[in-house]
CSV table of C-alpha atoms and ligand atoms in Angstrom, one decimal:
chain,number,residue,atom,x,y,z
A,276,MET,CA,73.4,125.5,106.6
A,277,ASN,CA,74.7,128.9,105.7
A,278,ILE,CA,77.3,129.1,102.8
A,279,SER,CA,76.7,132.3,101.8
A,280,LYS,CA,80.8,133.4,101.9
A,281,SER,CA,81.4,130.3,99.7
A,282,LYS,CA,79.0,131.2,97.3
A,283,ALA,CA,80.5,135.0,97.1
A,284,ALA,CA,84.1,133.4,96.7
A,285,PHE,CA,82.8,131.3,93.8
A,286,ILE,CA,81.7,134.5,91.9
A,287,GLU,CA,84.9,136.1,92.4
A,288,ALA,CA,87.1,132.8,91.6
A,289,VAL,CA,85.1,132.2,88.2
A,290,LYS,CA,86.1,135.6,87.1
A,291,HIS,CA,89.8,134.4,86.7
A,292,ILE,CA,90.1,131.3,87.4
A,293,PRO,CA,88.5,128.7,84.4
A,294,GLY,CA,85.2,127.1,86.1
A,295,GLY,CA,86.4,129.0,89.3
A,296,VAL,CA,88.9,125.9,90.3
A,297,ASN,CA,92.3,124.9,89.5
A,298,SER,CA,91.2,120.7,88.9
A,299,PRO,CA,88.1,120.3,87.6
A,300,VAL,CA,87.1,117.5,90.3
A,301,ARG,CA,86.8,120.4,93.0
A,302,ALA,CA,84.1,121.9,91.1
A,303,PHE,CA,80.4,120.5,91.9
A,304,ASN,CA,79.2,120.4,88.6
A,305,SER,CA,77.6,116.8,88.6
A,306,VAL,CA,76.5,117.3,92.2
A,307,GLY,CA,75.1,120.6,91.9
A,308,GLY,CA,75.7,124.0,93.5
A,309,ASN,CA,79.0,125.2,94.2
A,310,PRO,CA,82.2,124.3,95.4
A,311,LEU,CA,82.8,125.3,99.3
A,312,PHE,CA,86.2,127.3,100.2
A,313,ILE,CA,87.9,125.9,102.8
A,314,LYS,CA,90.0,127.9,105.1
A,315,LYS,CA,91.2,125.3,107.8
A,316,SER,CA,91.6,121.6,108.5
A,317,LEU,CA,92.7,119.9,111.5
A,318,GLY,CA,92.8,115.8,112.1
A,319,SER,CA,89.7,114.3,110.3
A,320,LYS,CA,88.1,117.9,109.9
A,321,VAL,CA,87.8,120.7,107.5
A,322,THR,CA,86.2,124.0,107.7
A,323,ASP,CA,85.1,126.6,105.2
A,324,ILE,CA,85.0,129.8,104.8
A,325,ASP,CA,81.3,130.0,106.7
A,326,ASP,CA,82.9,128.5,109.7
A,327,ASN,CA,80.9,125.0,109.0
A,328,GLU,CA,82.7,121.9,109.7
A,329,TYR,CA,82.9,118.7,108.2
A,330,ILE,CA,84.2,115.0,108.6
A,331,ASP,CA,86.3,115.1,106.1
A,332,TYR,CA,86.2,111.7,103.4
A,333,VAL,CA,88.1,113.4,100.3
A,334,ALA,CA,91.8,114.0,102.5
A,335,SER,CA,92.9,115.9,99.6
A,336,TRP,CA,92.1,113.2,97.0
A,337,GLY,CA,94.4,110.9,99.3
A,338,PRO,CA,97.1,112.4,100.6
A,339,MET,CA,96.0,112.9,103.7
A,340,ILE,CA,96.2,109.4,105.7
A,341,LEU,CA,97.3,111.3,108.7
A,342,GLY,CA,95.1,113.4,108.7
A,343,HIS,CA,95.2,116.9,108.6
A,344,THR,CA,97.8,119.0,109.9
A,345,HIS,CA,99.5,117.0,111.2
A,346,PRO,CA,102.1,118.4,114.0
A,347,ASP,CA,105.3,116.3,112.6
A,348,VAL,CA,104.7,117.3,109.1
A,349,VAL,CA,104.1,121.0,110.2
A,350,GLU,CA,107.3,121.3,112.2
A,351,ALA,CA,109.0,119.8,109.5
A,352,LEU,CA,108.0,122.6,106.9
A,353,ASN,CA,108.4,125.4,109.3
A,354,ARG,CA,112.0,123.8,110.3
A,355,THR,CA,112.8,123.3,106.2
A,356,ALA,CA,111.9,126.6,105.5
A,357,MET,CA,113.9,128.0,108.0
A,358,ASN,CA,117.0,127.1,105.6
A,359,GLY,CA,115.7,128.2,102.3
A,360,THR,CA,112.6,126.6,100.2
A,361,SER,CA,114.4,125.6,97.0
A,362,TYR,CA,118.1,125.3,95.7
A,363,GLY,CA,117.8,123.3,92.5
A,364,ALA,CA,120.7,121.2,93.9
A,365,PRO,CA,120.7,117.6,95.4
A,366,THR,CA,119.5,117.1,99.3
A,367,LEU,CA,120.6,114.8,101.7
A,368,MET,CA,116.5,114.4,102.0
A,369,GLU,CA,116.2,113.2,98.3
A,370,THR,CA,118.3,110.6,99.0
A,371,GLU,CA,116.5,109.5,102.2
A,372,MET,CA,113.2,109.7,100.2
A,373,ALA,CA,114.4,107.4,97.7
A,374,ASP,CA,115.6,104.7,100.2
A,375,LEU,CA,112.7,104.4,102.1
A,376,ILE,CA,110.7,104.2,98.9
A,377,CYS,CA,112.9,101.8,97.8
A,378,LYS,CA,112.7,100.1,101.1
A,379,MET,CA,108.7,100.3,101.7
A,380,ILE,CA,108.1,99.0,98.1
A,381,PRO,CA,110.8,96.6,97.4
A,382,SER,CA,110.0,96.3,93.6
A,383,ILE,CA,111.3,99.9,93.3
A,384,GLU,CA,115.1,99.5,93.1
A,385,SER,CA,115.4,103.2,92.1
A,386,VAL,CA,113.4,106.2,92.0
A,387,ARG,CA,113.0,109.5,90.3
A,388,MET,CA,110.9,112.3,91.9
A,389,VAL,CA,108.5,114.9,90.2
A,390,ASN,CA,105.9,116.9,90.9
A,391,SER,CA,102.9,115.2,90.4
A,392,GLY,CA,101.2,112.4,89.4
A,393,THR,CA,100.7,113.0,85.9
A,394,GLU,CA,104.3,113.8,85.5
A,395,ALA,CA,104.8,110.3,87.1
A,396,THR,CA,102.7,108.3,84.9
A,397,MET,CA,103.8,110.5,81.4
A,398,SER,CA,107.5,109.7,82.6
A,399,ALA,CA,107.4,106.4,83.4
A,400,LEU,CA,105.2,105.9,80.0
A,401,ARG,CA,108.1,107.4,78.1
A,402,LEU,CA,110.7,105.5,79.8
A,403,ALA,CA,108.7,102.3,78.9
A,404,ARG,CA,108.7,103.6,75.3
A,405,GLY,CA,112.6,104.2,75.3
A,406,TYR,CA,113.3,100.7,77.0
A,407,THR,CA,111.2,98.7,74.9
A,408,LYS,CA,111.8,101.0,71.5
A,409,ARG,CA,107.6,100.5,71.2
A,410,ASP,CA,104.8,102.9,70.7
A,411,LEU,CA,101.7,101.7,72.1
A,412,VAL,CA,100.4,101.3,75.2
A,413,ILE,CA,97.2,99.6,76.6
A,414,LYS,CA,95.4,101.3,78.9
A,415,PHE,CA,91.8,100.5,80.7
A,416,GLU,CA,88.4,102.4,80.0
A,417,GLY,CA,87.4,104.4,83.6
A,418,CYS,CA,91.4,104.1,85.2
A,419,TYR,CA,92.8,107.6,85.5
A,420,HIS,CA,96.3,108.5,85.5
A,421,GLY,CA,96.7,112.0,85.3
A,422,HIS,CA,96.0,114.4,82.5
A,423,GLY,CA,99.0,113.6,80.2
A,424,ASP,CA,97.8,113.1,76.3
A,425,SER,CA,98.4,109.4,76.3
A,426,PHE,CA,96.0,108.7,79.1
A,427,LEU,CA,92.9,111.3,78.2
A,428,ILE,CA,91.2,108.5,76.4
A,429,LYS,CA,88.4,106.5,77.9
A,430,ALA,CA,89.7,108.5,81.3
A,431,GLY,CA,88.0,108.4,84.7
A,432,SER,CA,88.2,110.8,87.5
A,433,GLY,CA,87.0,114.5,87.1
A,434,ALA,CA,87.3,113.4,82.8
A,435,LEU,CA,84.5,111.0,83.6
A,436,THR,CA,82.3,112.8,86.1
A,437,LEU,CA,82.6,115.6,83.5
A,438,GLY,CA,81.9,113.5,80.5
A,439,THR,CA,84.9,114.1,79.0
A,440,PRO,CA,86.5,111.2,79.0
A,441,ASN,CA,88.1,111.2,75.6
A,442,SER,CA,89.3,114.9,75.8
A,443,PRO,CA,89.6,117.4,73.0
A,444,GLY,CA,93.1,118.6,72.3
A,445,VAL,CA,94.8,115.1,72.3
A,446,THR,CA,96.1,114.6,68.7
A,447,LYS,CA,94.8,111.5,66.6
A,448,GLY,CA,98.3,110.1,66.6
A,449,THR,CA,98.9,110.4,70.3
A,450,ALA,CA,95.8,108.7,70.6
A,451,SER,CA,96.1,105.9,68.0
A,452,ASP,CA,98.8,104.7,70.3
A,453,THR,CA,96.9,104.2,73.1
A,454,LEU,CA,94.8,101.1,73.4
A,455,THR,CA,92.0,100.4,75.6
A,456,ALA,CA,90.8,97.3,77.4
A,457,VAL,CA,88.2,96.5,80.1
A,458,TYR,CA,89.1,96.4,83.5
A,459,ASN,CA,88.9,92.9,85.1
A,460,ASP,CA,88.3,91.3,81.1
A,461,LEU,CA,91.4,89.4,80.7
A,462,ASP,CA,90.5,88.4,77.3
A,463,SER,CA,90.3,92.3,76.3
A,464,VAL,CA,94.4,92.4,77.0
A,465,LEU,CA,95.1,89.3,75.6
A,466,GLY,CA,92.9,90.2,72.1
A,467,LEU,CA,95.3,93.6,71.9
A,468,PHE,CA,98.3,91.5,72.4
A,469,ASN,CA,97.3,89.3,69.7
A,470,GLU,CA,96.4,91.9,67.3
A,471,TYR,CA,99.4,94.3,68.5
A,472,LYS,CA,102.1,91.7,68.7
A,473,ASP,CA,105.4,92.9,69.7
A,474,GLN,CA,103.9,96.6,69.3
A,475,ILE,CA,102.9,97.5,73.0
A,476,ALA,CA,105.6,99.1,75.3
A,477,ALA,CA,103.7,98.8,77.9
A,478,VAL,CA,100.4,98.3,80.0
A,479,ILE,CA,99.4,100.9,82.7
A,480,LEU,CA,96.5,100.3,85.2
A,481,GLU,CA,95.2,101.0,88.7
A,482,PRO,CA,95.9,97.8,90.4
A,483,VAL,CA,93.2,98.8,92.7
A,484,THR,CA,91.0,101.3,91.1
A,485,GLY,CA,89.7,104.9,92.5
A,486,ASN,CA,88.8,106.6,89.9
A,487,MET,CA,85.9,104.7,88.4
A,488,GLY,CA,84.9,104.0,92.0
A,489,VAL,CA,86.8,101.3,93.9
A,490,ILE,CA,87.2,97.9,92.1
A,491,LYS,CA,89.6,95.5,93.1
A,492,PRO,CA,91.3,93.3,90.1
A,493,SER,CA,90.2,89.6,90.1
A,494,ASP,CA,93.6,87.4,90.4
A,495,GLU,CA,92.8,85.7,87.5
A,496,PHE,CA,93.0,89.4,85.5
A,497,ILE,CA,96.1,90.7,87.8
A,498,GLN,CA,97.8,87.4,87.2
A,499,GLY,CA,96.9,87.4,83.5
A,500,VAL,CA,98.2,91.0,82.9
A,501,ARG,CA,101.4,90.6,84.7
A,502,LYS,CA,102.2,87.1,82.4
A,503,ALA,CA,101.1,88.5,79.5
A,504,CYS,CA,103.5,91.5,79.8
A,505,THR,CA,106.2,89.1,80.8
A,506,ASP,CA,105.5,86.8,77.7
A,507,ASN,CA,105.2,90.0,75.5
A,508,GLY,CA,108.3,91.8,76.6
A,509,THR,CA,106.0,94.7,77.8
A,510,VAL,CA,106.5,97.0,80.8
A,511,LEU,CA,104.1,96.6,83.7
A,512,ILE,CA,103.1,100.0,85.2
A,513,PHE,CA,101.5,100.0,88.5
A,514,ASP,CA,100.0,103.3,89.1
A,515,GLU,CA,100.2,103.5,92.5
A,516,VAL,CA,99.4,107.4,92.7
A,517,MET,CA,96.0,106.6,95.0
A,518,THR,CA,96.5,103.4,96.2
A,519,GLY,CA,100.6,103.7,97.2
A,520,PHE,CA,101.3,103.7,100.9
A,521,ARG,CA,97.1,103.8,101.1
A,522,VAL,CA,95.8,100.3,101.0
A,523,ALA,CA,98.9,98.5,102.4
A,524,LYS,CA,102.7,99.9,103.3
A,525,GLY,CA,103.8,98.5,100.3
A,526,GLY,CA,100.8,99.5,98.2
A,527,ALA,CA,98.3,97.5,96.3
A,528,GLN,CA,101.4,95.1,94.9
A,529,GLU,CA,101.8,94.0,98.0
A,530,ILE,CA,98.2,92.9,98.5
A,531,LEU,CA,97.8,91.7,95.3
A,532,GLY,CA,101.4,89.8,95.2
A,533,ILE,CA,102.1,91.2,92.1
A,534,THR,CA,105.6,92.5,91.2
A,535,PRO,CA,105.2,95.4,88.2
A,536,ASP,CA,108.1,96.8,86.6
A,537,LEU,CA,107.4,100.5,87.2
A,538,THR,CA,105.3,102.0,89.6
A,539,THR,CA,104.2,105.5,89.7
A,540,LEU,CA,103.4,107.5,93.2
A,541,GLY,CA,102.0,110.5,94.1
A,542,LYS,CA,99.5,111.9,96.8
A,543,ILE,CA,101.0,110.6,100.2
A,544,ILE,CA,104.6,110.5,99.6
A,545,GLY,CA,104.2,114.5,99.5
A,546,GLY,CA,102.0,114.6,102.6
A,547,GLY,CA,100.1,117.3,101.2
A,548,LEU,CA,102.5,119.2,99.0
A,549,PRO,CA,103.4,118.6,95.2
A,550,VAL,CA,105.2,115.5,94.6
A,551,GLY,CA,105.1,112.6,92.2
A,552,ALA,CA,107.5,109.7,91.7
A,553,TYR,CA,107.9,106.8,89.5
A,554,GLY,CA,110.6,103.7,89.9
A,555,GLY,CA,111.2,100.3,89.5
A,556,LYS,CA,113.6,97.6,87.9
A,557,LYS,CA,117.2,99.6,87.7
A,558,GLU,CA,117.5,98.1,84.5
A,559,ILE,CA,115.0,100.3,83.0
A,560,MET,CA,115.5,103.4,85.7
A,561,ASP,CA,118.9,103.7,84.2
A,562,LEU,CA,117.8,104.5,80.9
A,563,LEU,CA,116.9,108.0,82.3
A,564,ALA,CA,119.2,111.3,81.8
A,565,PRO,CA,121.8,111.9,82.5
A,566,ASN,CA,122.8,108.2,82.8
A,567,GLY,CA,120.6,107.4,79.6
A,568,PRO,CA,118.9,108.9,76.6
A,569,VAL,CA,115.3,108.9,78.1
A,570,TYR,CA,114.9,112.6,79.1
A,571,GLN,CA,112.9,114.0,81.7
A,572,ALA,CA,113.5,116.8,84.3
A,573,GLY,CA,111.5,119.4,86.9
A,574,THR,CA,113.0,122.6,88.1
A,575,LEU,CA,111.2,121.5,91.7
A,576,SER,CA,111.6,117.9,91.7
A,577,GLY,CA,112.7,116.9,95.1
A,578,ASN,CA,112.0,120.0,96.4
A,579,PRO,CA,113.2,120.5,100.2
A,580,MET,CA,109.5,121.7,101.5
A,581,ALA,CA,108.1,118.6,99.5
A,582,MET,CA,110.7,116.2,101.0
A,583,ALA,CA,110.4,117.5,104.4
A,584,ALA,CA,106.5,116.9,104.3
A,585,GLY,CA,106.9,113.8,102.4
A,586,LEU,CA,109.2,112.1,104.3
A,587,THR,CA,107.7,113.1,107.7
A,588,THR,CA,104.7,111.4,106.3
A,589,LEU,CA,106.4,108.3,105.4
A,590,ARG,CA,108.6,107.6,107.9
A,591,LEU,CA,105.4,107.7,110.3
A,592,LEU,CA,104.3,105.3,108.1
A,593,ASP,CA,106.8,103.2,108.2
A,594,GLU,CA,107.6,103.4,112.0
A,595,THR,CA,104.2,103.7,113.7
A,596,PRO,CA,103.5,100.1,115.5
A,597,ASN,CA,100.4,98.8,113.8
A,598,PHE,CA,99.4,101.7,111.7
A,599,TYR,CA,97.8,99.8,108.9
A,600,GLU,CA,96.0,97.5,110.9
A,601,LYS,CA,94.3,100.4,113.3
A,602,LEU,CA,93.4,102.0,109.7
A,603,GLU,CA,92.2,98.6,108.5
A,604,GLU,CA,89.9,98.3,111.7
A,605,LYS,CA,88.7,102.2,111.6
A,606,ALA,CA,87.6,101.5,107.8
A,607,ALA,CA,86.4,98.5,108.6
A,608,PHE,CA,84.2,99.5,110.9
A,609,LEU,CA,82.7,102.6,109.2
A,610,VAL,CA,81.9,100.4,106.0
A,611,ALA,CA,80.3,97.6,108.1
A,612,GLY,CA,77.9,100.6,109.5
A,613,LEU,CA,76.9,101.8,106.0
A,614,GLN,CA,76.4,98.3,104.8
A,615,LYS,CA,74.5,97.5,107.9
A,616,ASN,CA,72.5,100.8,106.7
A,617,LEU,CA,71.8,99.5,103.2
A,618,ASP,CA,70.7,96.2,104.7
A,619,ASP,CA,68.6,97.2,106.9
A,620,LEU,CA,66.6,100.0,105.2
A,621,GLY,CA,66.9,97.6,102.0
A,622,PHE,CA,68.4,100.3,100.2
A,623,PRO,CA,70.0,99.2,96.8
A,624,GLY,CA,73.6,99.9,96.7
A,625,VAL,CA,76.6,98.4,96.7
A,626,ILE,CA,80.1,99.2,98.7
A,627,ASN,CA,83.7,98.2,97.7
A,628,ARG,CA,86.5,98.8,100.1
A,629,VAL,CA,90.2,97.9,99.7
A,630,GLY,CA,92.0,99.0,102.5
A,631,SER,CA,91.0,102.7,103.6
A,632,MET,CA,89.7,103.5,100.3
A,633,PHE,CA,85.9,103.0,99.7
A,634,THR,CA,83.1,103.7,97.4
A,635,LEU,CA,79.3,103.4,97.9
A,636,PHE,CA,78.0,102.8,94.4
A,637,PHE,CA,74.1,104.0,94.2
A,638,THR,CA,73.4,100.9,92.0
A,639,LYS,CA,70.7,98.2,91.8
A,640,GLU,CA,73.3,95.6,90.5
A,641,LYS,CA,74.5,93.3,93.4
A,642,GLU,CA,78.3,93.7,92.5
A,643,VAL,CA,80.4,96.6,90.7
A,644,ASN,CA,83.4,94.8,89.4
A,645,ASN,CA,84.0,96.8,86.0
A,646,PHE,CA,83.5,99.9,84.1
A,647,SER,CA,80.2,98.8,82.5
A,648,ASP,CA,78.6,98.2,86.3
A,649,VAL,CA,79.9,101.8,87.4
A,650,MET,CA,78.0,103.2,84.4
A,651,LYS,CA,74.9,101.7,85.7
A,652,CYS,CA,75.0,103.8,88.7
A,653,ASP,CA,72.2,106.4,89.4
A,654,THR,CA,74.2,109.7,90.2
A,655,ASP,CA,71.1,112.0,90.2
A,656,LEU,CA,70.7,109.6,93.0
A,657,PHE,CA,74.2,109.9,94.5
A,658,ALA,CA,74.0,113.7,94.1
A,659,LYS,CA,71.2,114.0,96.6
A,660,TYR,CA,72.9,112.1,98.9
A,661,PHE,CA,76.6,114.0,98.6
A,662,MET,CA,74.2,117.4,99.1
A,663,MET,CA,72.2,115.8,102.1
A,664,GLY,CA,75.7,114.2,103.6
A,665,LEU,CA,77.4,117.8,103.5
A,666,GLU,CA,74.2,119.7,104.7
A,667,SER,CA,74.8,117.6,108.1
A,668,GLY,CA,78.5,118.1,107.9
A,669,ILE,CA,80.0,114.9,106.3
A,670,TYR,CA,82.8,115.9,103.2
A,671,THR,CA,83.0,113.3,100.5
A,672,ALA,CA,84.0,113.7,96.9
A,673,PRO,CA,81.6,115.4,94.6
A,674,SER,CA,81.4,112.6,92.2
A,675,GLN,CA,80.3,109.1,92.0
A,676,PHE,CA,83.5,107.9,90.3
A,677,GLU,CA,85.9,108.4,92.9
A,678,ALA,CA,87.3,106.7,96.3
A,679,GLY,CA,86.7,108.1,99.8
A,680,PHE,CA,89.7,107.8,102.3
A,681,VAL,CA,89.6,107.2,106.1
A,682,SER,CA,92.5,108.6,108.0
A,683,ILE,CA,94.5,107.4,111.2
A,684,ALA,CA,92.9,110.6,112.4
A,685,HIS,CA,89.3,109.6,112.3
A,686,SER,CA,88.0,108.9,115.9
A,687,GLU,CA,85.3,106.4,116.1
A,688,VAL,CA,83.1,108.9,117.2
A,689,ASP,CA,83.5,110.4,113.7
A,690,LEU,CA,82.9,107.0,112.3
A,691,GLN,CA,79.9,106.3,114.2
A,692,GLU,CA,78.6,109.5,113.2
A,693,THR,CA,79.1,109.5,109.5
A,694,ILE,CA,77.2,106.1,109.6
A,695,ASP,CA,73.8,107.6,111.2
A,696,LYS,CA,73.9,110.7,109.4
A,697,SER,CA,74.3,108.6,106.3
A,698,ARG,CA,71.6,106.2,107.3
A,699,GLU,CA,69.2,109.6,107.8
A,700,ALA,CA,70.2,110.8,104.4
A,701,LEU,CA,69.2,107.2,103.0
A,702,LYS,CA,65.9,107.2,104.6
A,703,GLN,CA,64.9,110.4,103.1
A,704,LEU,CA,66.0,109.0,99.4
A,705,LEU,CA,64.0,105.5,99.8
B,814,KE4,P1,98.1,114.3,89.7
B,814,KE4,O1,98.5,114.8,88.7
B,814,KE4,O2,96.4,115.0,89.9
B,814,KE4,O3,98.9,114.6,91.2
B,814,KE4,O4,97.7,112.6,89.8
B,814,KE4,C1,97.5,112.0,88.9
B,814,KE4,C2,96.9,110.7,88.8
B,814,KE4,C3,97.5,109.7,88.8
B,814,KE4,N1,96.9,108.2,88.4
B,814,KE4,C4,95.9,108.2,89.7
B,814,KE4,C5,95.9,106.8,90.0
B,814,KE4,C6,95.2,109.1,90.1
B,814,KE4,O5,94.7,109.0,91.1
B,814,KE4,C7,95.6,110.8,90.1
B,814,KE4,C8,94.9,111.7,90.5
B,814,KE4,N2,94.0,111.3,91.1
B,814,KE4,C9,92.4,112.3,90.9
B,814,KE4,C10,91.3,112.2,92.1
B,814,KE4,N3,91.0,110.9,91.7
B,814,KE4,C11,93.4,113.9,91.5
B,814,KE4,C12,92.3,114.8,92.0
B,814,KE4,C13,92.1,115.9,91.1
B,814,KE4,O6,92.1,115.6,89.4
B,814,KE4,O7,92.1,117.2,91.1
């Protein structure tokens, strides 16, 4: 496979961009080689600057549930741009977006738009602290909530991939206000509530994880966390930046049957443009400026271009008959095929899937249910598998600690080709 133009582009990029990338997970540090420079995308495919085409499961790290370059999204952007790109004043689309989010996720009574998932989680935590007048937050090892200081403690995603789960630059004071518990271990949460009684402002978690690979919470764990928050007057924040509108129309909270107090959103709600949001109980959200004293602001929050792409995307998700049933069929078909590869070849591995997000863990463990299971993965083997996938035209996340995403644009041909090429790679790795 010729990737000479990407190699040359990377040499140029590193001259003025740290690591040659504007987000660390895009670097290929943990899998070797250098990142591919992408020049276009359509449907289930992306094409690099050497004109290699790939079946894409990165999906821009989640947003592209409709597939890339959906014509309705492109048309909405073109139409909006003709009237200007940003006003710094309210627009009707922002109200439509808020109304639609509140309709699709009933636990959200009021919602504020921001520009990234990081902004959403940072703001939600500040709001929870303002509402409870408490300082401490519980997060879970391996979960990633963006790069806000409070969350770069035992963080997942790129922080884990690159071996910096605790980032330098986070002050001792900030770090001391973040407590960490173990995902799917309710006792680790209850122990912290006992030790720090009445001091915990919030518990934040990925209700289905994606940033240490895909892990679903046990009913006992997630129900126990909800009860502990309720009993202690602690705000439960579901970070649904990845799972929101991904694992179900109403996000992970719909399939888990748990109502959080606040929800953070991102990725899909921008339709590929920079958007984040946080919302929940009106009683809590009304503390936000300009109504209340908790401050949060953003020059481009609710930006017309981002609203046009996001609103078009959400409307399609809300109105397309059987969208999630069709997406479920596609993802189930793919993962059944990948699982058959493992079974037929006797290849050690575990595949976790929730809706259209999945992870193939290279592990000899029989299950992957928590961070310590994830840490037993063979990341070297993953790196070889990743590179073989790339060479055969399959583009997946360059990290064992991420999720793959199936879009509605992935055809059965795409999925069967992926299964077949994955099988060939595993055969060579045996
Ligand atoms: P952003 O600030 O990257 O928009 O969102 C942060 C964030 C918050 N919460 C969850 C559950 C997330 O998954 C993310 C971002 N996810 C990573 C990939 N797993 C984004 C990719 C990247 O960092 O470039």
